[in-house]
Structures are given as structure tokens and as C-alpha cells.
Short mmCIF file of C-alpha atoms in Angstrom, two decimals:
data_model
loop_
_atom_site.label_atom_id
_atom_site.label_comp_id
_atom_site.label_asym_id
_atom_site.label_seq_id
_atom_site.Cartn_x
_atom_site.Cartn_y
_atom_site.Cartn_z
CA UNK R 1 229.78 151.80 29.50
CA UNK R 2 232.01 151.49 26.22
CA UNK R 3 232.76 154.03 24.33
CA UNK R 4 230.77 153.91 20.86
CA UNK R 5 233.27 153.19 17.31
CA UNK R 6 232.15 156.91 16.28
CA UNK R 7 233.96 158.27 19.63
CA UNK R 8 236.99 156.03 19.01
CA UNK R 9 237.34 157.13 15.62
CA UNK R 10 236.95 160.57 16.24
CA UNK R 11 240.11 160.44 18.36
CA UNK R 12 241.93 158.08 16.09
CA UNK R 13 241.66 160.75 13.32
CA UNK R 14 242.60 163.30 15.70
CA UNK R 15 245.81 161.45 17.05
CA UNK R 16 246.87 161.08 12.70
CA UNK R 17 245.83 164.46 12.36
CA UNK R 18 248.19 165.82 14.68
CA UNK R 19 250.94 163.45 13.75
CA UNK R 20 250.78 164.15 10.72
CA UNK R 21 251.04 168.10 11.22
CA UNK R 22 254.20 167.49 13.82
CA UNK R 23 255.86 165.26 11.11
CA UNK R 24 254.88 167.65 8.22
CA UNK R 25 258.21 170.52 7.90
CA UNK R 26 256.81 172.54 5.36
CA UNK R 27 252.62 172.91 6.09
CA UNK R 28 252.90 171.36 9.73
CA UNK R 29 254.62 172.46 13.22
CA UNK R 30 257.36 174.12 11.68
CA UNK R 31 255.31 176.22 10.04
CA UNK R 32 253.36 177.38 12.75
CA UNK R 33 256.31 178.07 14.62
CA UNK R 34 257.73 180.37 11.86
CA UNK R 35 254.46 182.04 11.73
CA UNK R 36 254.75 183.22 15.49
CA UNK R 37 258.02 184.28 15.31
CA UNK R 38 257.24 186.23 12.07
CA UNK R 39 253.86 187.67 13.73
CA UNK R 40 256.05 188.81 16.43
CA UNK R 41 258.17 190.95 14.16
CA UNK R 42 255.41 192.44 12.50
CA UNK R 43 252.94 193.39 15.69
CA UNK R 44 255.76 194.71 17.51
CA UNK R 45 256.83 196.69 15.03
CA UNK R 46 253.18 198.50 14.91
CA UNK R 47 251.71 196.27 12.90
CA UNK R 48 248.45 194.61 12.84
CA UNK R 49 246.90 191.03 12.43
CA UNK R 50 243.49 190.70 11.07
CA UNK R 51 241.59 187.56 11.09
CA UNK R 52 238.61 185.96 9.33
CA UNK R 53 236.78 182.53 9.22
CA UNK R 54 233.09 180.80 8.96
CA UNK R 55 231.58 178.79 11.39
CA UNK R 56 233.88 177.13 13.69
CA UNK R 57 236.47 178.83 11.45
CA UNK R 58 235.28 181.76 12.66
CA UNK R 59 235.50 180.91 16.32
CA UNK R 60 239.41 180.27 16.12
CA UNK R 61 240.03 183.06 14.50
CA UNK R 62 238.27 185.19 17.62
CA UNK R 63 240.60 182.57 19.67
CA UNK R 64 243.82 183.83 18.08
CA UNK R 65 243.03 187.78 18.14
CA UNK R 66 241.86 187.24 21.90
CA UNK R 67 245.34 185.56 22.53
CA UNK R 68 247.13 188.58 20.97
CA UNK R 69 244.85 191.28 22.27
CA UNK R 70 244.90 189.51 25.78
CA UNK R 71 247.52 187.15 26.71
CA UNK R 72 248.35 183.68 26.04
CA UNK R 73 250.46 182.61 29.12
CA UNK R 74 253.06 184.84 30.38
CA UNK R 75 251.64 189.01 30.75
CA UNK R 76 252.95 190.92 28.09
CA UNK R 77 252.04 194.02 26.22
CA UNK R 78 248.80 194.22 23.96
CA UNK R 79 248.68 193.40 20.48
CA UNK R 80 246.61 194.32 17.88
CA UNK R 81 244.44 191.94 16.30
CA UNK R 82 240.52 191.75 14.79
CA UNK R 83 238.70 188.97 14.32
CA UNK R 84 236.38 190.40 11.51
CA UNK R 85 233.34 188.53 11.81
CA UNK R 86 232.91 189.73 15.75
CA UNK R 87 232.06 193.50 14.20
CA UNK R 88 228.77 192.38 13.38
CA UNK R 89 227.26 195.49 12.68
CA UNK R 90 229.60 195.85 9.61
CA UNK R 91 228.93 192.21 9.01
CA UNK R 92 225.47 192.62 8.17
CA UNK R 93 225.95 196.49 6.23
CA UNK R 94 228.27 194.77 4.37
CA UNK R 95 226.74 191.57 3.67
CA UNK R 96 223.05 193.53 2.94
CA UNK R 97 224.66 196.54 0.52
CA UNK R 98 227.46 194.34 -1.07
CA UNK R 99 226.50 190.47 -0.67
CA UNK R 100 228.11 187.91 1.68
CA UNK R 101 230.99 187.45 -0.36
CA UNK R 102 232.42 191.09 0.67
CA UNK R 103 231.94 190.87 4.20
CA UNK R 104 235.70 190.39 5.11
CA UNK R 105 237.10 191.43 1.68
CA UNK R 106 235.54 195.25 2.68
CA UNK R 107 236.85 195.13 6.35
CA UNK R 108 240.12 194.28 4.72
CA UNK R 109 240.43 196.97 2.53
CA UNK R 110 239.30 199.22 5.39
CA UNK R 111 241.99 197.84 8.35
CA UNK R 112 244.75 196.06 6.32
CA UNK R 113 248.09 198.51 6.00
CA UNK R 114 251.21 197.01 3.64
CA UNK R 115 253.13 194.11 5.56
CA UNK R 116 250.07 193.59 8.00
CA UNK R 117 248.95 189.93 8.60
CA UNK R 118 245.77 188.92 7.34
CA UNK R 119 244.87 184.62 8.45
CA UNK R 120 242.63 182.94 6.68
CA UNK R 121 240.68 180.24 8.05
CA UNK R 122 238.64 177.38 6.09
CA UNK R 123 238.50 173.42 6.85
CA UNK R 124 237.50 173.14 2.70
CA UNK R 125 239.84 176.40 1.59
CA UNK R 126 237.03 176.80 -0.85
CA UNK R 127 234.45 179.67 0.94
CA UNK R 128 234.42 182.61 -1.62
CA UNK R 129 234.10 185.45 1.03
CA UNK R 130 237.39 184.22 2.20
CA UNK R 131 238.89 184.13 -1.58
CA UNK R 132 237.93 187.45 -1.54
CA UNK R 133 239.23 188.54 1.36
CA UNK R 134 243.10 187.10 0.31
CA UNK R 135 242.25 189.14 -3.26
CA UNK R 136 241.71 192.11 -1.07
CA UNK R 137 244.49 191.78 1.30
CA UNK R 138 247.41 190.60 -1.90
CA UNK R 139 246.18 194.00 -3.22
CA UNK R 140 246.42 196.14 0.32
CA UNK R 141 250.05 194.40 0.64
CA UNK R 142 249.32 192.61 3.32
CA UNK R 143 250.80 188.92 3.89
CA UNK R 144 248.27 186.43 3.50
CA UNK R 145 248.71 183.38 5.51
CA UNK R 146 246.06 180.47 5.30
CA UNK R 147 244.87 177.97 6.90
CA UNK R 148 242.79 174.72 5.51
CA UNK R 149 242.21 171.38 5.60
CA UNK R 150 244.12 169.03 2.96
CA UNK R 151 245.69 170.82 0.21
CA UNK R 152 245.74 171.54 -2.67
CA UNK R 153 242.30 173.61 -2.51
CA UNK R 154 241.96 177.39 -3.67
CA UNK R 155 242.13 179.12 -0.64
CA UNK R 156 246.02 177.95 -0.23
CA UNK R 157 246.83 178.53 -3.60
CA UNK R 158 246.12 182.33 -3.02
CA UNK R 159 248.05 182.60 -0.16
CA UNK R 160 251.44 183.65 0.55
CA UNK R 161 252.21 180.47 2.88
CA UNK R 162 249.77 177.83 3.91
CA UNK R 163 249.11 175.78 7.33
CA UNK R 164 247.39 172.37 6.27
CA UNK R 165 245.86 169.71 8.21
CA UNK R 166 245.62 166.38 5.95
CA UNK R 167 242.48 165.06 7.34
CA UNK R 168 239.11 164.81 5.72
CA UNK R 169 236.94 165.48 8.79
CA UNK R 170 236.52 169.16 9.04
CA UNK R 171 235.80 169.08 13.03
CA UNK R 172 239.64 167.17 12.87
CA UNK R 173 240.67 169.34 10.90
CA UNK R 174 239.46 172.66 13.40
CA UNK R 175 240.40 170.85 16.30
CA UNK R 176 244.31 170.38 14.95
CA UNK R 177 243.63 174.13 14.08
CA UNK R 178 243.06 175.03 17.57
CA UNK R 179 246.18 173.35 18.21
CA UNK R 180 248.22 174.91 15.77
CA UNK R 181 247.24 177.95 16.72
CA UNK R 182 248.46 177.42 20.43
CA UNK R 183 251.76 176.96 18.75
CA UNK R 184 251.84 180.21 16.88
CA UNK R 185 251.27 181.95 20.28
CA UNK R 186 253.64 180.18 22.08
CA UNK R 187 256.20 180.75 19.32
CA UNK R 188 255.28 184.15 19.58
CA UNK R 189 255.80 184.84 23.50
CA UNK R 190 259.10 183.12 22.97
CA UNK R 191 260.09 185.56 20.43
CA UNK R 192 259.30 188.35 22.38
CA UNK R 193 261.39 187.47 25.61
CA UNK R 194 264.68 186.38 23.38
CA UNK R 195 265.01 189.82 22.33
CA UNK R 196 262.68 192.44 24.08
CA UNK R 197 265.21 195.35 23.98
CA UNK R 198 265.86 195.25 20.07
CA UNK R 199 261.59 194.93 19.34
CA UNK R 200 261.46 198.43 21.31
CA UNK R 201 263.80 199.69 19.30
CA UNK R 202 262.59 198.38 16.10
CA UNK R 203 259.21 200.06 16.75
CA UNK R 204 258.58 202.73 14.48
CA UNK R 205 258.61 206.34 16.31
CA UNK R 206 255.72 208.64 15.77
CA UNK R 207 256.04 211.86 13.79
CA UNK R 208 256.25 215.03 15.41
CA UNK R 209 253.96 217.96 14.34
CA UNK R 210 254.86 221.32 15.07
CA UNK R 211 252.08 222.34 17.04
CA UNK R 212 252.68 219.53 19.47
CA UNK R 213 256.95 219.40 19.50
CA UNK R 214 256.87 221.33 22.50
CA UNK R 215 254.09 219.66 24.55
CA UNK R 216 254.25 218.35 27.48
CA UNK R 217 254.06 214.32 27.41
CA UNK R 218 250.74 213.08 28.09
CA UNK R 219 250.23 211.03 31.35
CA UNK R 220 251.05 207.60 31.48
CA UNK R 221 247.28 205.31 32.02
CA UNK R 222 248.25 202.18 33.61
CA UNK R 223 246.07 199.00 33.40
CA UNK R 224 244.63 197.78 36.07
CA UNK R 225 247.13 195.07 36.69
CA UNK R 226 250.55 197.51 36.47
CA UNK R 227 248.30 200.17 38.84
CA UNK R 228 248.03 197.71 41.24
#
């Protein structure tokens, strides 16, 4: 059995897709690359990532905060990241008191601390409870990173740097996504093992009250995998 035209274009968009974001220095690979080393300065430093998308959208950006929270290859430390459409329960408060158009926005204003990473995720760049959710996070202080399909669209043009993938397909444009998004986390490991001993240091120490200066440490909780 052949494979039908629709299959073979499907992959033939897929294959420019990706060329076209390896080739691309300033929306492409390089910029995912930059965006994992930058993540890693920022999460290790006590920092957090918060992520939002529709759709399929939203299923990457659950992808990336799993790879964080979890691991991508290598074990490392946990990260923290939130996918805000997976707290559904303030999903739907949100979206009933305030209107769909708040349902990140809100969580953003809530989570989001100055020089936190907030991605964006939209194949069209145009979906207005993201727009509002780069509003919120600009005024938080948070560094809003985006990423679309072609550009320009008005998503990008509100962030603070943009990933792009020129195609007009959006599931091209989700599956280069995915990809892209393997590359931030790889980018990301590798910036943690080049320098491991200068990212502890780096990390902001926790103040001291009085009442607890003089207490003894609490006990270390392994997980299961260190236990064992």
C-alpha cells in the first residue's frame, strides 16, 4: 500500500519546517538553545518557569514543565515549573468569575515573581487569553518568551524574544514545537553539568529569623531514587 499525497505532504512540510528553524539564527535553533541556557540560570537560581497554551499548545507546554519538574535525560535536581492549564480547578473559577480570557493572565499574576519565565505557546500567536497572560507577566516582571507559528503575529510582538516556526500548518508548526522544545532541555542539562559548583553558589540563601537561628537543621528526605 502507498502512502496517500496528504501523508507525503505532511512530512514534506515537516522536513522545511525544521530546516527552516535549524537554518533560522535569530527565531530558530539558536534561539532555543539560548533559551535553555538562560532557563538554567534563572531556575537554578530559585526561580520559576510558568507555562501556558490552548489545545495542542497546551499539551507542550505540560511537556516542557514535566521535563523540568521530572527529568529530560540525565537525573538531576527538580525544577520548578507549571503548566497553567493542568490546575483545572482554577481554570474553570477563573474562566466562570472572570471570562476565558483571564484564565492564565490571573494564574500569572498569582505565581509569576520579577525575572521568572513565563512561555507562551500559540501556532496563530493571536489567542487573547494568551495576550493577556504576556500583559500580565510584562507587568509582574517576568520575561516573556513566545512561541508561534510564522511571524509577525501579536503574540510575538508582546514578547520579550520569540521562537517561530515559518510554516502555515499549525499541526507543523506544534510538531517543530515539540522539537524545539527538546532543544531547550537539552541546552539546559548541558548548562547545568558545565558549571554545577558556581549554580549552587549562585542560589540565593534563605533568610534567617530569629526564632529559628538556633534550630537544629531539619532532616534531610531523600527521594526514592537517592534512598535507594
Amino acid at each position: 500500500m502507498h502512502a496517500p499525497r496528504s501523508a507525503h505532504r505532511h512530512c514534506q512540510s515537516l522536513h522545511d519546517a525544521l530546516r527552516s528553524f535549524r537554518d533560522d539564527g535569530e527565531y530558530g535553533l539558536t534561539q532555543a538553545v539560548l533559551w535553555g541556557r538562560r532557563l538554567a540560570d534563572v531556575l537554578s537560581g530559585g526561580g520559576r518557569l510558568l507555562a501556558a497554551g490552548n489545545g495542542g499548545s497546551a499539551a507542550q507546554a505540560q511537556h516542557l514543565t514535566a521535563e523540568l519538574v521530572g527529568r529530560y535525560a540525565a537525573d538531576r535536581r527538580p525544577f520548578s515549573a507549571i503548566s497553567l492549564h493542568a490546575e483545572t480547578s482554577s481554570v474553570t473559577a477563573i474562566g466562570n468569575d472572570y471570562g476565558f480570557d483571564e484564565v492564565f493572565a490571573r494564574q500569572v499574576a498569582a505565581h509569576g515573581r520579577e525575572g521568572d519565565v513565563l512561555v507562551l505557546m500559540s501556532t496563530s500567536g493571536s489567542s487573547d487569553n494568551l495576550l493577556s497572560a504576556a500583559t500580565a507577566g510584562r507587568n509582574a516582571g517576568l520575561r516573556v518568551w513566545a512561541m508561534t507559528g510564522p511571524v509577525p503575529n501579536p503574540l510575538a510582538s508582546q514578547a520579550d524574544e520569540v521562537l517561530c516556526v515559518d510554516s502555515a500548518s499549525s499541526a507543523t508548526v506544534q510538531e517543530a514545537h515539540l522539537v524545539a522544545l527538546h532543544v531547550v532541555c537539552e541546552a539546559f542539562d548541558e548548562a547545568l553539568e558545565e558549571a554545577p559548583e558556581a549554580r549552587q553558589a549562585a542560589r540565593p540563601a534563605r533568610p534567617v529569623s530569629p526564632e529559628t537561628a538556633d534550630a537544629p537543621p531539619a532532616p534531610a528526605v531523600l527521594t526514592r531514587r537517592e534512598a535507594a
